[in-house]
């Protein structure tokens, strides 16, 4: 069953706490994306990796957000410290591409609430 | 500044009729366009795509039309079915030095009425 798996599905945390979201991309995919969905902004690209190397993280607030790929089967998005404005649904997506347009397959998302 | 715009937040269509969802873009570097469908509490799922070298792509009940000169694309669903009720996102990408990513519109909530 090839799908992108995200954990946790839901997370409620207090302002100032560290939050880590995890993503297991589809086996064989070499590109991993992190998106954030809010009512105001819709779906925004935060960062993405190709062959585990970060290619673009310009959409991410650098002072508090960090994205890593410790290995080909795990991508993480960390927020430290978290703020109420970070409340959103965070989607991970994966795809296969080498300099061509990459069709992305999405996970079910992590709904983050920072109180 | 939204580079991909879906100006209709919602659309209501009667079952069996044609649904037409519209999308406009401003970045002339975009060369690949996709439509995603999203149900509540689920991630977006890929529906259909079109490259800028084409003006039409068809897959079953779904057809995407691209008008490059107008920077406009549309998704046609015919006939519309109750299961088509969802939020539809238009997305675009441009190849930049081998890197890639999708820019999404804010979505159109399609409601199919019996």
PDB file of C-alpha atoms in Angstrom:
ATOM      1  CA  UNK A   1       0.000   0.000   0.000  1.00  0.00           C
ATOM      2  CA  UNK A   2       2.064   2.915  -1.280  1.00  0.00           C
ATOM      3  CA  UNK A   3       1.192   6.090   0.555  1.00  0.00           C
ATOM      4  CA  UNK A   4       2.772   8.932   2.451  1.00  0.00           C
ATOM      5  CA  UNK A   5       2.456   8.453   6.196  1.00  0.00           C
ATOM      6  CA  UNK A   6       2.460  11.369   8.620  1.00  0.00           C
ATOM      7  CA  UNK A   7       2.579  11.312  12.401  1.00  0.00           C
ATOM      8  CA  UNK A   8       1.010  12.501  14.564  1.00  0.00           C
ATOM      9  CA  UNK A   9      -2.360  13.157  12.915  1.00  0.00           C
ATOM     10  CA  UNK A  10      -3.250  15.705  15.586  1.00  0.00           C
ATOM     11  CA  UNK A  11      -1.110  17.686  18.003  1.00  0.00           C
ATOM     12  CA  UNK A  12      -2.151  20.217  20.633  1.00  0.00           C
ATOM     13  CA  UNK A  13       0.658  21.997  22.393  1.00  0.00           C
ATOM     14  CA  UNK A  14       1.300  25.052  24.479  1.00  0.00           C
ATOM     15  CA  UNK A  15       3.015  28.109  23.129  1.00  0.00           C
ATOM     16  CA  UNK A  16       6.778  27.866  23.498  1.00  0.00           C
ATOM     17  CA  UNK A  17       6.930  24.088  23.292  1.00  0.00           C
ATOM     18  CA  UNK A  18       8.836  22.174  20.650  1.00  0.00           C
ATOM     19  CA  UNK A  19       6.827  20.328  18.023  1.00  0.00           C
ATOM     20  CA  UNK A  20       8.174  17.615  15.731  1.00  0.00           C
ATOM     21  CA  UNK A  21       6.174  16.275  12.801  1.00  0.00           C
ATOM     22  CA  UNK A  22       7.278  13.168  10.959  1.00  0.00           C
ATOM     23  CA  UNK A  23       6.763  11.914   7.449  1.00  0.00           C
ATOM     24  CA  UNK A  24       7.498   8.623   5.743  1.00  0.00           C
ATOM     25  CA  UNK A  25       7.552   9.207   1.977  1.00  0.00           C
ATOM     26  CA  UNK A  26       6.512   6.602  -0.556  1.00  0.00           C
ATOM     27  CA  UNK A  27       9.291   4.076  -1.075  1.00  0.00           C
ATOM     28  CA  UNK A  28      11.353   4.976  -4.108  1.00  0.00           C
ATOM     29  CA  UNK A  29      10.340   8.622  -4.201  1.00  0.00           C
ATOM     30  CA  UNK A  30      13.277  10.980  -4.190  1.00  0.00           C
ATOM     31  CA  UNK A  31      11.516  14.279  -3.549  1.00  0.00           C
ATOM     32  CA  UNK A  32       9.807  15.269  -0.307  1.00  0.00           C
ATOM     33  CA  UNK A  33       7.770  18.416   0.213  1.00  0.00           C
ATOM     34  CA  UNK A  34       6.382  20.101   3.316  1.00  0.00           C
ATOM     35  CA  UNK A  35       3.258  22.233   2.869  1.00  0.00           C
ATOM     36  CA  UNK A  36       1.177  24.185   5.354  1.00  0.00           C
ATOM     37  CA  UNK A  37      -2.531  24.845   4.944  1.00  0.00           C
ATOM     38  CA  UNK A  38      -4.262  27.747   6.654  1.00  0.00           C
ATOM     39  CA  UNK A  39      -7.583  29.427   6.008  1.00  0.00           C
ATOM     40  CA  UNK A  40      -5.900  32.687   5.083  1.00  0.00           C
ATOM     41  CA  UNK A  41      -3.043  31.479   2.903  1.00  0.00           C
ATOM     42  CA  UNK A  42      -4.303  28.181   1.574  1.00  0.00           C
ATOM     43  CA  UNK A  43      -1.587  25.624   0.781  1.00  0.00           C
ATOM     44  CA  UNK A  44       1.922  27.062   1.043  1.00  0.00           C
ATOM     45  CA  UNK A  45       5.170  25.309   0.190  1.00  0.00           C
ATOM     46  CA  UNK A  46       7.495  25.452   3.189  1.00  0.00           C
ATOM     47  CA  UNK A  47      10.457  23.367   2.053  1.00  0.00           C
ATOM     48  CA  UNK A  48      11.454  20.439  -0.090  1.00  0.00           C
ATOM     49  CA  UNK A  49      14.214  17.922  -0.484  1.00  0.00           C
ATOM     50  CA  UNK A  50      15.520  15.989  -3.445  1.00  0.00           C
ATOM     51  CA  UNK A  51      17.662  12.926  -2.785  1.00  0.00           C
ATOM     52  CA  UNK A  52      17.647  14.027   0.873  1.00  0.00           C
ATOM     53  CA  UNK A  53      19.312  17.347   0.084  1.00  0.00           C
ATOM     54  CA  UNK A  54      17.370  20.512   0.959  1.00  0.00           C
ATOM     55  CA  UNK A  55      16.628  22.406  -2.248  1.00  0.00           C
ATOM     56  CA  UNK A  56      14.362  25.213  -1.181  1.00  0.00           C
ATOM     57  CA  UNK A  57      13.248  26.287   2.269  1.00  0.00           C
ATOM     58  CA  UNK A  58      12.463  29.884   1.424  1.00  0.00           C
ATOM     59  CA  UNK A  59       8.849  29.422   2.480  1.00  0.00           C
ATOM     60  CA  UNK A  60       9.816  28.533   6.014  1.00  0.00           C
ATOM     61  CA  UNK A  61      10.364  30.928   8.952  1.00  0.00           C
ATOM     62  CA  UNK A  62      14.034  30.168   9.557  1.00  0.00           C
ATOM     63  CA  UNK A  63      14.230  31.325  13.128  1.00  0.00           C
ATOM     64  CA  UNK A  64      11.869  28.687  14.468  1.00  0.00           C
ATOM     65  CA  UNK A  65      11.321  26.069  11.767  1.00  0.00           C
ATOM     66  CA  UNK A  66      13.730  23.385  10.661  1.00  0.00           C
ATOM     67  CA  UNK A  67      13.317  20.517   8.204  1.00  0.00           C
ATOM     68  CA  UNK A  68      15.579  17.507   7.902  1.00  0.00           C
ATOM     69  CA  UNK A  69      15.799  14.127   6.210  1.00  0.00           C
ATOM     70  CA  UNK A  70      17.872  11.856   8.461  1.00  0.00           C
ATOM     71  CA  UNK A  71      17.423   9.058   5.930  1.00  0.00           C
ATOM     72  CA  UNK A  72      15.441   8.262   2.799  1.00  0.00           C
ATOM     73  CA  UNK A  73      12.482   6.925   4.795  1.00  0.00           C
ATOM     74  CA  UNK A  74      12.032   9.798   7.221  1.00  0.00           C
ATOM     75  CA  UNK A  75      11.503  13.524   6.919  1.00  0.00           C
ATOM     76  CA  UNK A  76      10.953  15.767   9.928  1.00  0.00           C
ATOM     77  CA  UNK A  77       9.620  19.263  10.401  1.00  0.00           C
ATOM     78  CA  UNK A  78      10.382  20.867  13.735  1.00  0.00           C
ATOM     79  CA  UNK A  79       9.054  24.067  15.263  1.00  0.00           C
ATOM     80  CA  UNK A  80      10.890  25.493  18.274  1.00  0.00           C
ATOM     81  CA  UNK A  81       9.469  27.475  19.966  1.00  0.00           C
ATOM     82  CA  UNK A  82       5.911  27.069  18.698  1.00  0.00           C
ATOM     83  CA  UNK A  83       3.522  30.022  18.522  1.00  0.00           C
ATOM     84  CA  UNK A  84      -0.278  30.224  18.144  1.00  0.00           C
ATOM     85  CA  UNK A  85       0.123  31.521  14.579  1.00  0.00           C
ATOM     86  CA  UNK A  86       1.734  28.185  13.671  1.00  0.00           C
ATOM     87  CA  UNK A  87      -1.631  26.492  14.109  1.00  0.00           C
ATOM     88  CA  UNK A  88      -2.413  24.880  10.752  1.00  0.00           C
ATOM     89  CA  UNK A  89      -2.513  21.563   8.951  1.00  0.00           C
ATOM     90  CA  UNK A  90       0.944  20.497   7.840  1.00  0.00           C
ATOM     91  CA  UNK A  91       1.138  18.200   4.830  1.00  0.00           C
ATOM     92  CA  UNK A  92       4.040  16.130   3.666  1.00  0.00           C
ATOM     93  CA  UNK A  93       4.114  15.027   0.036  1.00  0.00           C
ATOM     94  CA  UNK A  94       6.506  12.903  -1.963  1.00  0.00           C
ATOM     95  CA  UNK A  95       7.214  12.367  -5.619  1.00  0.00           C
ATOM     96  CA  UNK A  96       9.832  11.236  -8.090  1.00  0.00           C
ATOM     97  CA  UNK A  97      11.610  13.704 -10.299  1.00  0.00           C
ATOM     98  CA  UNK A  98      15.006  14.703 -11.571  1.00  0.00           C
ATOM     99  CA  UNK A  99      14.768  18.248 -12.830  1.00  0.00           C
ATOM    100  CA  UNK A 100      11.336  17.637 -14.282  1.00  0.00           C
ATOM    101  CA  UNK A 101       7.924  18.494 -12.976  1.00  0.00           C
ATOM    102  CA  UNK A 102       7.210  16.340 -10.000  1.00  0.00           C
ATOM    103  CA  UNK A 103       3.751  15.072  -9.280  1.00  0.00           C
ATOM    104  CA  UNK A 104       3.295  15.086  -5.536  1.00  0.00           C
ATOM    105  CA  UNK A 105       1.409  12.517  -3.476  1.00  0.00           C
ATOM    106  CA  UNK A 106       0.173  13.866  -0.175  1.00  0.00           C
ATOM    107  CA  UNK A 107      -0.093  12.413   3.292  1.00  0.00           C
ATOM    108  CA  UNK A 108      -3.150  12.926   5.462  1.00  0.00           C
ATOM    109  CA  UNK A 109      -1.602  15.838   7.303  1.00  0.00           C
ATOM    110  CA  UNK A 110      -0.822  16.784  10.889  1.00  0.00           C
ATOM    111  CA  UNK A 111      -3.306  19.187  12.428  1.00  0.00           C
ATOM    112  CA  UNK A 112      -1.332  21.376  14.816  1.00  0.00           C
ATOM    113  CA  UNK A 113      -2.984  23.564  17.415  1.00  0.00           C
ATOM    114  CA  UNK A 114      -0.804  25.844  19.518  1.00  0.00           C
ATOM    115  CA  UNK A 115      -2.596  27.350  22.499  1.00  0.00           C
TER     116      UNK A 115
ATOM    117  CA  UNK B   1       0.623  38.133  -3.944  1.00  0.00           C
ATOM    118  CA  UNK B   2      -1.222  35.060  -5.139  1.00  0.00           C
ATOM    119  CA  UNK B   3       0.395  33.626  -8.251  1.00  0.00           C
ATOM    120  CA  UNK B   4      -2.364  31.050  -8.659  1.00  0.00           C
ATOM    121  CA  UNK B   5      -5.899  32.283  -8.153  1.00  0.00           C
ATOM    122  CA  UNK B   6      -9.161  30.451  -7.824  1.00  0.00           C
ATOM    123  CA  UNK B   7     -11.697  33.225  -7.614  1.00  0.00           C
ATOM    124  CA  UNK B   8     -14.710  31.089  -6.742  1.00  0.00           C
ATOM    125  CA  UNK B   9     -14.526  29.845  -3.142  1.00  0.00           C
ATOM    126  CA  UNK B  10     -17.503  27.589  -3.783  1.00  0.00           C
ATOM    127  CA  UNK B  11     -19.587  26.203  -6.621  1.00  0.00           C
ATOM    128  CA  UNK B  12     -22.869  24.343  -6.507  1.00  0.00           C
ATOM    129  CA  UNK B  13     -23.853  22.077  -9.417  1.00  0.00           C
ATOM    130  CA  UNK B  14     -26.703  19.700  -9.936  1.00  0.00           C
ATOM    131  CA  UNK B  15     -25.902  16.008 -10.235  1.00  0.00           C
ATOM    132  CA  UNK B  16     -25.507  14.963 -13.863  1.00  0.00           C
ATOM    133  CA  UNK B  17     -24.624  18.452 -15.065  1.00  0.00           C
ATOM    134  CA  UNK B  18     -21.211  19.795 -15.985  1.00  0.00           C
ATOM    135  CA  UNK B  19     -18.980  21.324 -13.301  1.00  0.00           C
ATOM    136  CA  UNK B  20     -16.488  23.928 -14.465  1.00  0.00           C
ATOM    137  CA  UNK B  21     -13.788  25.062 -12.078  1.00  0.00           C
ATOM    138  CA  UNK B  22     -11.582  27.960 -13.075  1.00  0.00           C
ATOM    139  CA  UNK B  23      -8.027  28.955 -12.258  1.00  0.00           C
ATOM    140  CA  UNK B  24      -5.867  31.914 -13.282  1.00  0.00           C
ATOM    141  CA  UNK B  25      -2.143  32.347 -12.881  1.00  0.00           C
ATOM    142  CA  UNK B  26       0.224  35.270 -13.156  1.00  0.00           C
ATOM    143  CA  UNK B  27       3.676  33.704 -13.392  1.00  0.00           C
ATOM    144  CA  UNK B  28       4.604  33.156 -17.037  1.00  0.00           C
ATOM    145  CA  UNK B  29       7.326  30.724 -15.941  1.00  0.00           C
ATOM    146  CA  UNK B  30       4.737  28.142 -14.923  1.00  0.00           C
ATOM    147  CA  UNK B  31       4.781  25.297 -17.406  1.00  0.00           C
ATOM    148  CA  UNK B  32       2.977  22.460 -15.675  1.00  0.00           C
ATOM    149  CA  UNK B  33      -0.447  22.575 -14.099  1.00  0.00           C
ATOM    150  CA  UNK B  34      -2.254  20.159 -11.850  1.00  0.00           C
ATOM    151  CA  UNK B  35      -5.617  19.738 -10.194  1.00  0.00           C
ATOM    152  CA  UNK B  36      -5.923  18.163  -6.773  1.00  0.00           C
ATOM    153  CA  UNK B  37      -9.061  17.052  -4.992  1.00  0.00           C
ATOM    154  CA  UNK B  38      -9.373  17.164  -1.222  1.00  0.00           C
ATOM    155  CA  UNK B  39     -11.888  15.606   1.118  1.00  0.00           C
ATOM    156  CA  UNK B  40     -12.168  16.777   4.747  1.00  0.00           C
ATOM    157  CA  UNK B  41      -9.472  15.388   7.065  1.00  0.00           C
ATOM    158  CA  UNK B  42      -7.526  13.956   4.150  1.00  0.00           C
ATOM    159  CA  UNK B  43      -4.572  15.144   2.120  1.00  0.00           C
ATOM    160  CA  UNK B  44      -5.027  16.419  -1.428  1.00  0.00           C
ATOM    161  CA  UNK B  45      -5.066  13.687  -4.057  1.00  0.00           C
ATOM    162  CA  UNK B  46      -3.825  14.180  -7.578  1.00  0.00           C
ATOM    163  CA  UNK B  47      -6.556  14.337 -10.200  1.00  0.00           C
ATOM    164  CA  UNK B  48      -5.220  15.438 -13.570  1.00  0.00           C
ATOM    165  CA  UNK B  49      -2.414  17.516 -15.015  1.00  0.00           C
ATOM    166  CA  UNK B  50      -1.448  19.324 -18.185  1.00  0.00           C
ATOM    167  CA  UNK B  51       1.818  20.489 -19.640  1.00  0.00           C
ATOM    168  CA  UNK B  52       2.096  23.919 -21.214  1.00  0.00           C
ATOM    169  CA  UNK B  53       2.750  22.333 -24.612  1.00  0.00           C
ATOM    170  CA  UNK B  54      -0.844  21.081 -24.655  1.00  0.00           C
ATOM    171  CA  UNK B  55      -4.156  22.865 -24.493  1.00  0.00           C
ATOM    172  CA  UNK B  56      -6.312  19.955 -23.403  1.00  0.00           C
ATOM    173  CA  UNK B  57      -5.970  16.759 -21.412  1.00  0.00           C
ATOM    174  CA  UNK B  58      -8.783  14.326 -20.811  1.00  0.00           C
ATOM    175  CA  UNK B  59      -9.148  11.487 -18.323  1.00  0.00           C
ATOM    176  CA  UNK B  60     -12.567   9.889 -18.102  1.00  0.00           C
ATOM    177  CA  UNK B  61     -15.055  12.423 -16.765  1.00  0.00           C
ATOM    178  CA  UNK B  62     -12.309  14.981 -16.150  1.00  0.00           C
ATOM    179  CA  UNK B  63     -10.896  17.359 -18.739  1.00  0.00           C
ATOM    180  CA  UNK B  64      -8.449  20.171 -18.144  1.00  0.00           C
ATOM    181  CA  UNK B  65      -8.181  23.031 -20.627  1.00  0.00           C
ATOM    182  CA  UNK B  66      -5.235  25.426 -20.746  1.00  0.00           C
ATOM    183  CA  UNK B  67      -5.265  28.852 -22.382  1.00  0.00           C
ATOM    184  CA  UNK B  68      -1.675  30.072 -22.146  1.00  0.00           C
ATOM    185  CA  UNK B  69      -2.283  33.471 -23.697  1.00  0.00           C
ATOM    186  CA  UNK B  70      -4.963  34.185 -21.093  1.00  0.00           C
ATOM    187  CA  UNK B  71      -3.004  32.423 -18.311  1.00  0.00           C
ATOM    188  CA  UNK B  72      -6.147  30.511 -17.527  1.00  0.00           C
ATOM    189  CA  UNK B  73      -7.036  26.900 -17.005  1.00  0.00           C
ATOM    190  CA  UNK B  74     -10.243  25.129 -16.208  1.00  0.00           C
ATOM    191  CA  UNK B  75     -11.341  21.722 -15.010  1.00  0.00           C
ATOM    192  CA  UNK B  76     -14.500  20.239 -16.475  1.00  0.00           C
ATOM    193  CA  UNK B  77     -16.274  17.367 -14.781  1.00  0.00           C
ATOM    194  CA  UNK B  78     -19.060  15.759 -16.739  1.00  0.00           C
ATOM    195  CA  UNK B  79     -21.342  14.298 -15.654  1.00  0.00           C
ATOM    196  CA  UNK B  80     -20.985  15.494 -12.062  1.00  0.00           C
ATOM    197  CA  UNK B  81     -21.553  12.886  -9.379  1.00  0.00           C
ATOM    198  CA  UNK B  82     -22.188  13.193  -5.610  1.00  0.00           C
ATOM    199  CA  UNK B  83     -18.733  11.780  -4.870  1.00  0.00           C
ATOM    200  CA  UNK B  84     -17.218  14.741  -6.686  1.00  0.00           C
ATOM    201  CA  UNK B  85     -18.192  17.008  -3.794  1.00  0.00           C
ATOM    202  CA  UNK B  86     -14.837  18.154  -2.427  1.00  0.00           C
ATOM    203  CA  UNK B  87     -12.419  21.052  -2.455  1.00  0.00           C
ATOM    204  CA  UNK B  88     -10.488  21.333  -5.706  1.00  0.00           C
ATOM    205  CA  UNK B  89      -7.065  22.933  -5.781  1.00  0.00           C
ATOM    206  CA  UNK B  90      -5.365  24.233  -8.862  1.00  0.00           C
ATOM    207  CA  UNK B  91      -1.557  24.056  -8.718  1.00  0.00           C
ATOM    208  CA  UNK B  92       1.287  25.138 -10.956  1.00  0.00           C
ATOM    209  CA  UNK B  93       4.992  24.564 -11.167  1.00  0.00           C
ATOM    210  CA  UNK B  94       7.978  25.946 -13.012  1.00  0.00           C
ATOM    211  CA  UNK B  95      11.249  24.153 -13.487  1.00  0.00           C
ATOM    212  CA  UNK B  96      13.995  26.277 -12.028  1.00  0.00           C
ATOM    213  CA  UNK B  97      17.468  24.873 -12.409  1.00  0.00           C
ATOM    214  CA  UNK B  98      16.250  21.380 -11.688  1.00  0.00           C
ATOM    215  CA  UNK B  99      14.396  22.343  -8.535  1.00  0.00           C
ATOM    216  CA  UNK B 100      10.635  22.207  -8.322  1.00  0.00           C
ATOM    217  CA  UNK B 101       7.643  22.798  -6.112  1.00  0.00           C
ATOM    218  CA  UNK B 102       3.969  23.480  -6.466  1.00  0.00           C
ATOM    219  CA  UNK B 103       2.164  26.782  -6.014  1.00  0.00           C
ATOM    220  CA  UNK B 104      -1.453  26.243  -5.053  1.00  0.00           C
ATOM    221  CA  UNK B 105      -4.596  28.283  -5.387  1.00  0.00           C
ATOM    222  CA  UNK B 106      -6.828  28.611  -2.334  1.00  0.00           C
ATOM    223  CA  UNK B 107      -9.299  26.058  -3.598  1.00  0.00           C
ATOM    224  CA  UNK B 108     -12.904  25.883  -4.769  1.00  0.00           C
ATOM    225  CA  UNK B 109     -15.433  23.930  -2.754  1.00  0.00           C
ATOM    226  CA  UNK B 110     -17.578  21.998  -5.221  1.00  0.00           C
ATOM    227  CA  UNK B 111     -20.964  20.869  -3.984  1.00  0.00           C
ATOM    228  CA  UNK B 112     -22.923  18.424  -6.110  1.00  0.00           C
ATOM    229  CA  UNK B 113     -26.615  18.604  -5.362  1.00  0.00           C
ATOM    230  CA  UNK B 114     -28.917  15.637  -5.981  1.00  0.00           C
TER     231      UNK B 114
END
